[in-house]
Amino acid sequence: MASSLAIFSSTLHHFRSSSSTTTTSTPSHKNPPHSRSSESSLINDLIHNFNSPYELRQLHAHVIKTNTCLSSTLSISRVASVCALTPSFSYAHKIFQQEGKSDSIVEWNSCLRAFAESDCPRDAIALLYQLRHHNVFPDAFTCSFVLKACTQLLDLSHGKIVHAIIEKLGLRSNIFLQNTLVLLYALCGAMDDASLLFEKMPKKDIVTWNIMITQLAKQKDVDLAYEVFLKMPERSVRSWTAMIAGFVQCGKPKDAISLFTEMEKVGMEPNEVTLVAVLAACADLGALDLGMRIHEQSDRNGYRKNVKICNTLIDMYIKCGCLEAAMRVFDGMDQQQRTVVSWSAMIHGLAMHGQAEKSLNLFSTMTQLRRIKPNSVTFIGLLHACSHMGLINEGRKFFASMTNDYGITPRIEHYGCMVDLFSRGGLLQEAHEFIKNMPIKPNSVIWGALLGGCKLHKNVELAEEVIKHLSELDPSNDGYYVVLSNIYADLKRWGDVARMRKMMRDVGVKKTPGWSSISVNGVVHEFSAGGDEGHPESEKIFEMWEEMLKIMKLKGYVPNTSVVLLDMEENEKVKVVCRHSEKLALVFGLMKTPNGGDPIRIMKNIRVCEDCHNAFKIISEIVDREIILGDRNRFHCFRQGLCSCHDYW
Ligand code: ZN
Ligand code: ZN
């Protein structure tokens, strides 16, 4: 390589010296003298017009082979820019290192630009040093290209050098450069410096403000981002979008939606990115009505061709419990349009809704028919499908195939799915061994899955061992202690139940308050357990529940009070069970929507209890309506007295 470069270098020298004669000893027998001049003019022509590194190499080879004389110089910047588009970029880089002696800053800049936009932006930084070495003075363009490279590399130390150059050259009023600096500081985690620079900027444009909002939200400082947003002298659609997306990222979907409403009020037209953010907020909140409105709006605006919109729509419908609507969006996408994200969302959605078989079939279509490579998210969906249906052997196969066939390293979520699969299936010892042999440290989700299995299969010894790990990893989470005391209660070990209760009191463990939400006519109503405080229509809800209870009892319903851990009389326990938040939400939904109407959809923050699960099955038969309940783990679709989970959850 070195020798060929040396030859090239000398050839380039010919290019550059544009001398008319050469004295090399390689005679060219194949080229008769009379054709030489026309050929050299042809090559001269090519020097300015080659379009690919391949042509450059050919040209280079030809020049060496035929010993052609050139009257023109090879444009170094053209070499760089053409080669930067391809993996043979290093070829251009080497030419430059050998011959880069230009004193024209314009030529240097075009190389810097090509380098900054290549796969190896570090070369741009190296070139800056070379430029200084040759005593060429950088200008604003030089700074912008090197800053671009620094931003891509998150290289703040070189960024600071460029910052110093900018100050020295008196370019402080160059907004473009200042904006890039603010962005660089923020991206590198130096938010304070970014803010300081922002404050000191003599002039700001809308881009400056947008950068600050986006970056503050990314650093999870959404309140400060909102302060900045409020101070903006004028706002573009990007500003609104940055703020809405910021709220979503920081777990404030309600704020995102109210800001979107405000945006509509001021007459600002949302773009595709805005709609993606709002749809994500709808998914988090289960706000189906708004989600559907956004869907219509994106259809009207022709955004349906946007794959991100389609994928977010699928996700939104799945999280709102509308599997069919998600499937319609998926089916409506062009074959080429569907990405691995679309497929994975649908595979996971089917699994969450208890349709394991369809989920696995979709995976076969995706990989075998469409030849799309699954990613690690796809496998989470598949393993969920297996886990929810107790398909232990299939789960094992997928887990192995993930690494063996697709080279994907399992993440903690995948291990969690496997432990869940074994635990539910009653293979508690295998689950325990699996955890012990994990190459990563098990977290509380992993141990929690095993604890769930212990409860299901009434293994108190293992549960006691598991709770030791959980009380270290996640001491303030009540859920685990509740599960353990439930196991004791099932075995009628009341002494242990009391001991657990005392321990929870002593440690100061508080019960996670359960709440459920239901969206009626575009308004999300929230219900907390007990229901006494909160909803203005509590009394009516309680009355209707009593009516419903009478019919339910005729169908054989008996409230299951074993889910109540509190120390109280049996009839008090019945009252507690009857006022679980999802029951209140369901009665409210039945009150407020027409009989025989659309399915009722309820979201719940924690796992649904056995009693509510049973009650919902019976009610779905009585009212002859589909009821969809999304809890922390999955969706239950109740229809005609049965649940899509087949009571395996
Ligand atoms: Zn319940
Ligand atoms: Zn169910």
XYZ file of C-alpha atoms and ligand atoms in Angstrom:
651
model
C 0.000 0.000 0.000
C 2.754 2.358 0.984
C 4.549 1.956 -2.302
C 1.430 2.479 -4.374
C 0.777 5.617 -2.416
C 4.244 6.815 -3.125
C 3.641 6.310 -6.824
C 0.353 8.068 -6.553
C 1.979 10.897 -4.770
C 4.500 11.317 -7.519
C 1.771 11.052 -10.119
C -0.111 13.740 -8.322
C 2.959 15.789 -8.491
C 2.724 15.587 -12.245
C -0.900 16.545 -12.000
C -0.037 19.592 -10.009
C 3.178 20.706 -11.686
C 1.402 20.524 -15.051
C 4.707 20.165 -16.778
C 4.645 19.212 -20.400
C 7.264 16.496 -20.305
C 8.152 13.664 -18.033
C 11.401 11.856 -17.608
C 10.270 8.619 -16.109
C 11.803 5.477 -17.513
C 8.591 3.562 -18.076
C 8.066 3.607 -21.808
C 4.613 3.137 -23.137
C 4.701 0.671 -25.978
C 0.995 0.370 -26.326
C 0.350 3.986 -27.075
C 1.597 5.308 -30.389
C 3.028 8.818 -30.066
C 0.536 10.437 -32.405
C -2.452 9.692 -30.143
C -0.764 11.061 -27.052
C -1.985 14.631 -27.180
C -5.637 13.761 -27.761
C -5.468 11.183 -25.011
C -3.924 13.548 -22.545
C -6.594 16.103 -23.269
C -9.157 13.394 -22.652
C -7.566 12.618 -19.303
C -7.356 16.278 -18.471
C -11.031 16.394 -19.130
C -11.664 13.405 -16.905
C -9.716 14.948 -14.054
C -12.407 17.542 -13.685
C -15.327 15.275 -14.296
C -14.818 11.969 -12.538
C -17.870 11.012 -10.555
C -16.854 8.085 -8.424
C -13.800 6.847 -6.563
C -13.811 3.971 -9.031
C -13.310 6.380 -11.929
C -10.633 8.140 -9.954
C -8.761 4.898 -9.449
C -9.099 4.049 -13.110
C -7.799 7.437 -14.062
C -4.961 7.117 -11.633
C -4.028 3.678 -12.952
C -4.184 4.899 -16.513
C -1.943 7.854 -15.824
C 0.651 5.621 -14.213
C 0.432 2.987 -16.897
C 0.583 5.284 -19.908
C 2.774 7.884 -18.353
C 0.473 10.556 -19.649
C 1.362 14.188 -19.258
C -1.183 16.471 -17.784
C -1.731 20.128 -18.244
C -4.244 20.449 -15.448
C -4.198 19.907 -11.690
C -6.314 17.464 -9.815
C -8.754 19.228 -7.571
C -8.108 17.901 -4.074
C -11.505 19.063 -2.877
C -13.177 17.156 -5.685
C -11.265 14.029 -4.700
C -12.433 14.468 -1.128
C -16.046 15.178 -1.910
C -16.444 12.344 -4.402
C -14.696 9.832 -2.193
C -16.529 10.924 0.933
C -19.711 9.476 -0.492
C -18.333 5.967 -0.435
C -16.410 3.651 1.811
C -13.226 4.336 -0.144
C -12.984 7.649 1.576
C -9.622 6.793 3.078
C -8.260 6.873 -0.469
C -9.015 10.568 -0.700
C -7.739 11.146 2.773
C -4.390 9.662 1.862
C -4.136 11.837 -1.220
C -4.752 14.819 0.931
C -2.213 13.836 3.541
C 0.403 13.460 0.841
C -0.459 16.499 -1.182
C -2.502 18.764 1.003
C -0.481 21.886 0.656
C -3.095 24.220 -0.644
C -3.164 27.691 0.844
C -6.688 28.360 -0.303
C -9.047 28.197 2.668
C -11.897 27.484 0.267
C -10.209 24.274 -0.820
C -9.494 23.275 2.768
C -13.074 24.003 3.702
C -14.538 21.828 1.017
C -12.358 18.984 2.280
C -13.337 19.685 5.871
C -16.944 19.608 4.903
C -16.569 16.288 3.122
C -14.685 14.878 6.101
C -17.235 16.177 8.619
C -20.049 14.540 6.691
C -18.222 11.246 6.192
C -18.304 8.177 8.397
C -15.101 9.315 10.019
C -15.673 12.893 11.187
C -12.548 12.699 13.329
C -10.580 13.314 10.124
C -12.054 16.802 10.008
C -10.577 17.571 13.413
C -7.196 16.196 12.352
C -7.362 18.343 9.238
C -7.929 21.445 11.333
C -4.537 20.873 12.937
C -2.938 20.315 9.537
C -4.432 23.572 8.291
C -3.028 25.460 11.240
C 0.307 23.795 10.644
C 0.343 25.261 7.153
C -0.488 28.699 8.536
C -3.794 28.910 6.760
C -6.359 30.990 8.617
C -9.685 29.378 9.407
C -12.913 31.228 8.755
C -16.534 30.840 9.854
C -17.061 27.922 7.471
C -14.013 26.120 8.838
C -15.442 26.470 12.349
C -18.875 25.273 11.322
C -17.546 22.116 9.645
C -15.266 21.195 12.541
C -18.081 21.873 15.026
C -20.275 19.587 13.013
C -17.682 16.855 13.398
C -17.417 17.542 17.144
C -21.216 17.320 17.509
C -21.262 13.963 15.794
C -18.434 12.674 17.956
C -19.709 14.388 21.135
C -16.153 15.687 21.419
C -16.433 18.660 23.734
C -12.709 19.218 24.259
C -12.131 19.902 20.566
C -15.394 21.791 20.510
C -13.959 24.124 23.127
C -10.895 24.717 20.936
C -13.195 25.719 18.083
C -15.143 27.881 20.516
C -11.881 29.683 21.347
C -11.140 30.161 17.635
C -14.626 31.607 17.151
C -14.018 34.101 19.948
C -10.605 34.989 18.560
C -11.963 35.562 15.070
C -14.687 37.787 16.484
C -17.494 35.555 15.226
C -19.647 35.899 18.312
C -22.489 37.452 16.356
C -22.659 34.511 13.983
C -25.908 32.927 15.170
C -25.378 29.726 13.263
C -22.052 29.072 14.996
C -23.420 30.062 18.389
C -26.393 27.728 17.951
C -24.116 24.856 17.070
C -22.027 25.584 20.164
C -25.113 25.612 22.423
C -26.171 22.317 20.910
C -22.712 20.808 21.344
C -22.435 21.795 25.009
C -25.921 20.438 25.680
C -25.365 17.185 23.822
C -22.154 16.632 25.767
C -24.052 16.981 29.037
C -22.677 20.436 29.884
C -26.165 21.909 30.178
C -25.040 24.687 32.513
C -22.477 25.909 30.002
C -25.077 25.651 27.258
C -27.486 27.767 29.316
C -24.793 30.341 30.059
C -23.916 30.639 26.393
C -27.621 30.887 25.575
C -28.088 33.704 28.087
C -25.090 35.611 26.773
C -25.934 35.359 23.085
C -26.287 38.890 21.723
C -28.963 37.719 19.304
C -31.068 34.585 19.329
C -33.206 33.161 16.597
C -36.011 30.633 16.787
C -33.533 27.801 16.246
C -31.645 28.823 19.390
C -34.789 28.638 21.486
C -35.820 25.326 19.974
C -32.420 23.815 20.703
C -32.707 24.859 24.354
C -36.210 23.403 24.751
C -35.316 20.116 23.097
C -32.096 19.691 25.030
C -33.565 20.633 28.417
C -36.356 18.126 27.891
C -33.813 15.476 26.912
C -32.009 16.130 30.195
C -35.386 15.557 31.879
C -35.585 19.174 33.023
C -38.991 19.617 31.470
C -40.109 22.370 33.853
C -37.208 24.586 32.857
C -37.853 23.713 29.221
C -41.411 24.926 29.645
C -40.166 28.168 31.229
C -37.977 28.736 28.172
C -40.925 27.906 25.928
C -43.096 30.498 27.663
C -40.416 33.168 27.237
C -40.086 32.700 23.478
C -40.858 35.855 21.525
C -42.341 33.776 18.711
C -42.929 30.068 18.256
C -42.679 27.854 15.218
C -44.327 24.487 14.762
C -40.958 23.043 15.781
C -41.070 24.874 19.105
C -44.511 23.508 19.911
C -43.474 20.052 18.809
C -40.273 20.123 20.855
C -42.247 21.040 23.951
C -44.999 18.467 23.385
C -42.441 15.735 22.721
C -40.535 16.891 25.809
C -43.588 16.370 27.991
C -44.066 12.896 26.549
C -40.414 11.942 27.123
C -40.604 13.133 30.712
C -43.687 11.083 31.513
C -46.182 13.944 31.420
C -48.591 12.873 28.689
C -51.448 14.934 30.139
C -49.406 18.134 29.822
C -48.450 17.120 26.292
C -52.087 16.803 25.311
C -53.168 20.060 26.903
C -50.335 21.883 25.143
C -51.436 20.318 21.872
C -54.961 21.616 22.478
C -53.499 25.064 23.042
C -51.470 24.770 19.851
C -54.644 24.008 17.921
C -56.351 26.981 19.542
C -53.718 29.441 18.351
C -54.132 28.018 14.856
C -50.684 26.472 14.520
C -50.810 23.560 12.087
C -49.112 20.458 13.530
C -46.634 18.550 11.388
C -45.947 14.836 11.260
C -43.497 14.950 14.159
C -46.077 16.720 16.330
C -48.661 14.069 15.562
C -46.239 11.269 16.416
C -45.612 12.883 19.809
C -49.307 13.426 20.504
C -50.116 9.849 19.526
C -47.467 8.622 21.964
C -49.142 10.707 24.688
C -52.519 9.190 23.778
C -50.988 5.719 24.043
C -49.614 6.477 27.514
C -52.948 7.833 28.719
C -55.225 5.446 26.884
C -56.845 8.520 25.320
C -58.468 6.697 22.438
C -60.802 9.474 21.262
C -58.011 11.953 20.680
C -55.905 9.187 19.141
C -58.661 8.454 16.654
C -59.034 12.116 15.825
C -55.293 12.372 15.138
C -55.628 9.296 12.958
C -58.299 10.992 10.846
C -56.272 14.172 10.699
C -53.172 12.363 9.478
C -55.257 10.586 6.833
C -56.588 13.922 5.630
C -53.112 15.432 5.463
C -51.747 12.444 3.581
C -49.419 11.558 6.443
C -50.475 7.928 6.243
C -47.433 7.338 4.058
C -45.243 8.290 6.986
C -44.032 5.058 8.499
C -43.445 6.663 11.902
C -47.057 7.811 12.051
C -48.273 4.341 11.121
C -46.051 2.677 13.716
C -47.170 5.079 16.434
C -50.791 4.540 15.444
C -50.339 0.782 15.823
C -48.754 1.295 19.224
C -51.476 3.726 20.302
C -54.315 1.406 19.312
C -52.677 -1.543 21.034
C -52.121 0.374 24.252
C -55.692 1.639 24.151
C -56.913 -1.940 23.813
C -58.065 -1.736 20.169
C -56.298 -4.677 18.633
C -58.492 -4.699 15.514
C -57.812 -1.043 14.764
C -54.074 -1.651 15.166
C -54.323 -4.562 12.764
C -56.197 -2.397 10.231
C -53.400 0.178 10.268
C -50.819 -2.588 9.900
C -52.731 -4.234 7.039
C -53.183 -0.866 5.350
C -49.442 -0.244 5.179
C -47.593 -1.053 1.972
C -45.498 -4.172 2.098
C -42.278 -2.187 1.613
C -43.377 0.412 4.115
C -43.498 -1.976 7.089
C -40.320 -1.870 9.112
C -39.152 -4.203 11.826
C -40.748 -1.710 14.258
C -44.174 -2.196 12.657
C -43.880 -5.977 12.733
C -42.579 -6.043 16.294
C -45.349 -3.736 17.521
C -47.973 -5.996 15.991
C -46.361 -9.193 17.305
C -46.180 -7.714 20.786
C -49.711 -6.339 20.544
C -51.171 -9.723 19.648
C -49.276 -11.272 22.555
C -50.539 -8.645 24.992
C -54.080 -9.321 23.857
C -53.775 -13.050 24.419
C -53.540 -14.008 20.740
C -50.338 -15.979 20.999
C -50.934 -18.156 17.979
C -51.521 -15.196 15.656
C -48.488 -13.518 17.161
C -46.246 -16.483 16.353
C -47.754 -16.802 12.865
C -47.019 -13.170 12.179
C -43.424 -13.792 13.183
C -43.176 -16.620 10.627
C -44.606 -14.376 7.913
C -42.194 -11.630 8.832
C -39.057 -13.754 8.834
C -39.792 -16.443 6.266
C -42.062 -14.781 3.746
C -40.895 -11.181 3.983
C -37.310 -11.907 4.955
C -37.224 -9.200 7.592
C -34.617 -9.607 10.305
C -36.158 -9.460 13.787
C -34.583 -7.319 16.492
C -34.490 -7.653 20.242
C -37.906 -5.994 20.638
C -39.463 -8.585 18.326
C -38.252 -11.301 20.678
C -39.726 -9.605 23.734
C -43.097 -9.797 21.970
C -42.609 -13.444 21.070
C -41.522 -14.441 24.553
C -44.527 -12.591 25.994
C -46.767 -14.535 23.644
C -45.274 -17.815 24.847
C -45.454 -16.745 28.462
C -49.096 -15.668 28.304
C -50.087 -18.974 26.743
C -47.786 -21.278 28.675
C -45.865 -22.347 25.546
C -42.731 -23.329 27.423
C -40.929 -25.255 24.710
C -41.588 -22.634 22.045
C -40.279 -20.013 24.441
C -37.086 -21.988 24.978
C -36.628 -22.324 21.227
C -37.086 -18.608 20.590
C -34.709 -17.698 23.381
C -32.005 -19.926 21.882
C -32.733 -18.859 18.306
C -32.388 -15.223 19.222
C -28.664 -15.619 19.862
C -27.905 -18.572 17.598
C -29.741 -17.468 14.469
C -29.813 -13.700 14.786
C -26.829 -12.857 16.980
C -28.911 -10.833 19.432
C -27.593 -10.715 22.999
C -30.490 -11.161 25.427
C -31.236 -8.158 27.603
C -32.679 -8.226 31.103
C -36.206 -8.005 29.649
C -35.676 -11.254 27.752
C -34.450 -13.005 30.894
C -37.509 -11.612 32.676
C -39.793 -13.138 30.043
C -38.107 -16.533 30.432
C -38.393 -16.501 34.228
C -42.033 -15.512 33.837
C -42.595 -18.325 31.343
C -41.036 -20.983 33.623
C -42.679 -19.604 36.760
C -46.202 -19.504 35.378
C -45.714 -22.947 33.890
C -44.868 -24.331 37.321
C -41.183 -24.967 36.562
C -40.165 -23.037 39.668
C -36.865 -24.817 40.242
C -35.863 -24.340 36.632
C -36.774 -20.666 36.898
C -34.653 -20.346 40.027
C -31.670 -22.072 38.384
C -32.114 -19.869 35.334
C -31.889 -16.765 37.512
C -28.786 -18.047 39.305
C -27.055 -18.690 35.983
C -27.911 -15.343 34.398
C -24.862 -13.447 33.137
C -26.389 -10.155 34.310
C -27.492 -9.277 37.822
C -31.191 -10.086 38.224
C -33.381 -7.109 39.073
C -36.635 -6.873 40.997
C -38.711 -7.620 37.889
C -36.967 -10.990 37.501
C -37.430 -11.981 41.149
C -40.964 -10.585 41.059
C -41.806 -12.938 38.180
C -40.575 -15.909 40.204
C -42.573 -14.722 43.214
C -45.675 -14.619 41.027
C -45.015 -18.249 40.092
C -44.627 -19.168 43.767
C -48.037 -17.706 44.470
C -49.675 -19.441 41.547
C -48.187 -22.797 42.541
C -48.313 -22.201 46.309
C -44.608 -22.709 46.996
C -44.061 -20.872 50.250
C -40.438 -21.911 50.897
C -39.178 -20.541 47.592
C -41.322 -17.426 48.018
C -39.610 -16.727 51.345
C -36.220 -17.043 49.705
C -37.280 -14.784 46.824
C -38.630 -12.081 49.109
C -35.171 -11.748 50.678
C -33.786 -10.615 47.334
C -36.750 -8.364 46.664
C -36.602 -6.611 50.011
C -33.011 -5.674 49.191
C -33.623 -4.606 45.603
C -36.922 -2.804 45.957
C -37.677 -2.343 49.680
C -40.511 0.143 49.391
C -42.638 -1.797 46.911
C -45.594 -3.251 48.762
C -46.645 -5.583 45.971
C -44.182 -8.322 46.887
C -45.145 -8.453 50.561
C -48.778 -8.531 49.566
C -48.094 -11.514 47.342
C -46.237 -13.339 50.106
C -48.947 -12.692 52.673
C -51.495 -13.880 50.101
C -49.588 -17.137 49.872
C -49.674 -17.450 53.670
C -53.375 -16.611 53.653
C -54.062 -19.278 51.027
C -52.386 -21.806 53.316
C -54.343 -20.428 56.291
C -51.103 -19.487 58.075
C -52.679 -16.504 59.785
C -49.777 -16.011 62.195
C -47.452 -15.393 59.255
C -49.982 -13.088 57.616
C -50.032 -10.989 60.791
C -46.221 -11.029 60.969
C -46.003 -9.772 57.367
C -48.480 -7.043 58.052
C -46.524 -5.897 61.105
C -43.292 -5.955 59.146
C -44.812 -3.859 56.372
C -45.944 -1.349 58.976
C -42.523 -1.286 60.649
C -40.561 -0.890 57.428
C -42.989 1.797 56.364
C -44.082 0.037 53.208
C -47.067 1.769 51.709
C -49.549 0.098 49.467
C -49.403 1.345 45.878
C -52.793 2.970 45.444
C -54.690 1.278 42.656
C -56.451 3.428 40.101
C -58.304 2.836 36.872
C -59.236 5.142 34.066
C -61.892 5.145 31.409
C -62.364 7.591 28.568
C -65.969 8.641 27.905
C -66.762 11.149 25.147
C -63.181 12.285 24.983
C -62.780 12.896 28.715
C -60.567 10.609 30.787
C -62.147 9.722 34.157
C -59.969 8.327 36.909
C -61.150 6.180 39.779
C -59.257 5.213 42.886
C -60.018 2.235 45.092
C -62.773 2.977 47.592
C -64.129 5.650 45.317
C -65.521 7.765 48.169
C -63.479 10.765 47.363
C -62.895 11.833 43.843
C -65.698 11.228 41.463
C -68.755 13.508 41.571
C -71.062 10.665 40.585
C -69.881 8.171 43.214
C -73.330 7.744 44.754
C -74.994 6.812 41.471
C -72.138 4.447 40.702
C -72.529 2.658 44.053
C -76.283 2.329 43.492
C -75.866 0.837 40.069
C -73.229 -1.540 41.379
C -75.684 -2.880 43.961
C -78.220 -3.525 41.177
C -75.586 -5.299 39.133
C -74.456 -7.320 42.151
C -77.928 -8.793 42.570
C -77.928 -10.141 39.005
C -74.335 -11.306 39.361
C -75.203 -13.324 42.451
C -77.950 -15.080 40.517
C -75.218 -16.114 38.082
C -73.235 -17.602 40.934
C -70.879 -14.743 41.769
C -69.471 -14.737 45.293
C -67.056 -11.937 46.185
C -63.595 -13.394 46.740
C -62.311 -11.627 49.833
C -59.016 -13.511 50.005
C -57.529 -10.674 47.960
C -58.057 -8.308 50.893
C -55.234 -8.324 53.409
C -56.581 -5.797 55.824
C -57.611 -6.858 59.301
C -61.377 -6.508 59.241
C -64.734 -8.228 59.399
C -65.831 -10.293 56.423
C -68.632 -7.918 55.380
C -66.167 -5.026 55.462
C -63.840 -7.011 53.245
C -66.665 -7.545 50.752
C -67.161 -3.807 50.652
C -63.463 -3.239 49.944
C -63.441 -5.777 47.122
C -66.594 -4.327 45.602
C -65.035 -0.901 45.423
C -61.906 -1.791 43.538
C -61.240 0.989 41.083
C -61.785 -1.071 37.924
C -65.269 -2.087 39.082
C -66.196 1.552 39.647
C -64.816 2.502 36.237
C -66.776 -0.299 34.599
C -70.070 0.673 36.216
C -69.448 4.282 35.215
C -68.769 3.193 31.639
C -72.005 1.182 31.546
C -73.923 4.186 32.930
C -72.527 6.630 30.408
C -72.513 4.671 27.171
C -75.444 3.239 25.226
C -76.341 -0.425 25.693
C -74.896 -2.661 23.035
C -72.424 0.075 22.094
C -68.701 -0.108 21.477
C -66.491 -2.171 23.745
C -65.761 -0.634 27.133
C -62.061 0.022 27.647
C -60.502 0.429 31.053
C -56.873 0.950 31.997
C -55.541 -0.074 35.390
C -52.159 0.836 36.895
C -51.552 -2.443 38.741
C -52.361 -6.058 38.092
C -56.054 -6.898 38.139
C -57.093 -9.018 41.133
C -58.789 -12.383 40.878
C -62.096 -11.073 42.119
C -62.320 -8.260 39.581
C -61.262 -10.647 36.834
C -64.090 -12.986 37.765
C -66.611 -10.156 38.151
C -65.723 -8.740 34.727
C -66.282 -12.104 33.073
C -69.761 -12.373 34.591
C -70.677 -8.761 33.777
C -69.579 -9.163 30.142
C -72.181 -11.903 29.854
C -74.927 -10.001 31.694
C -74.612 -6.797 29.663
C -73.636 -8.637 26.475
C -70.743 -6.307 25.769
C -67.070 -6.616 25.186
C -64.976 -5.257 28.048
C -61.285 -4.636 27.555
C -59.135 -4.193 30.619
C -55.472 -3.273 30.283
C -53.466 -3.832 33.419
C -49.769 -3.478 34.063
C -48.954 -6.746 32.335
C -51.399 -7.300 29.529
C -54.898 -6.872 28.134
C -57.875 -8.929 29.155
C -60.696 -9.034 26.674
C -63.916 -10.196 28.360
C -66.634 -11.475 26.082
C -69.679 -13.633 26.880
C -68.401 -14.713 30.274
C -64.894 -15.605 29.105
C -61.559 -13.816 29.058
C -59.007 -13.824 26.240
C -56.327 -14.832 28.784
C -58.145 -18.095 29.475
C -57.590 -17.291 33.149
C -53.873 -17.772 32.663
C -52.275 -14.480 33.594
Zn -59.915 -6.129 42.117
Zn -58.075 -12.330 31.709
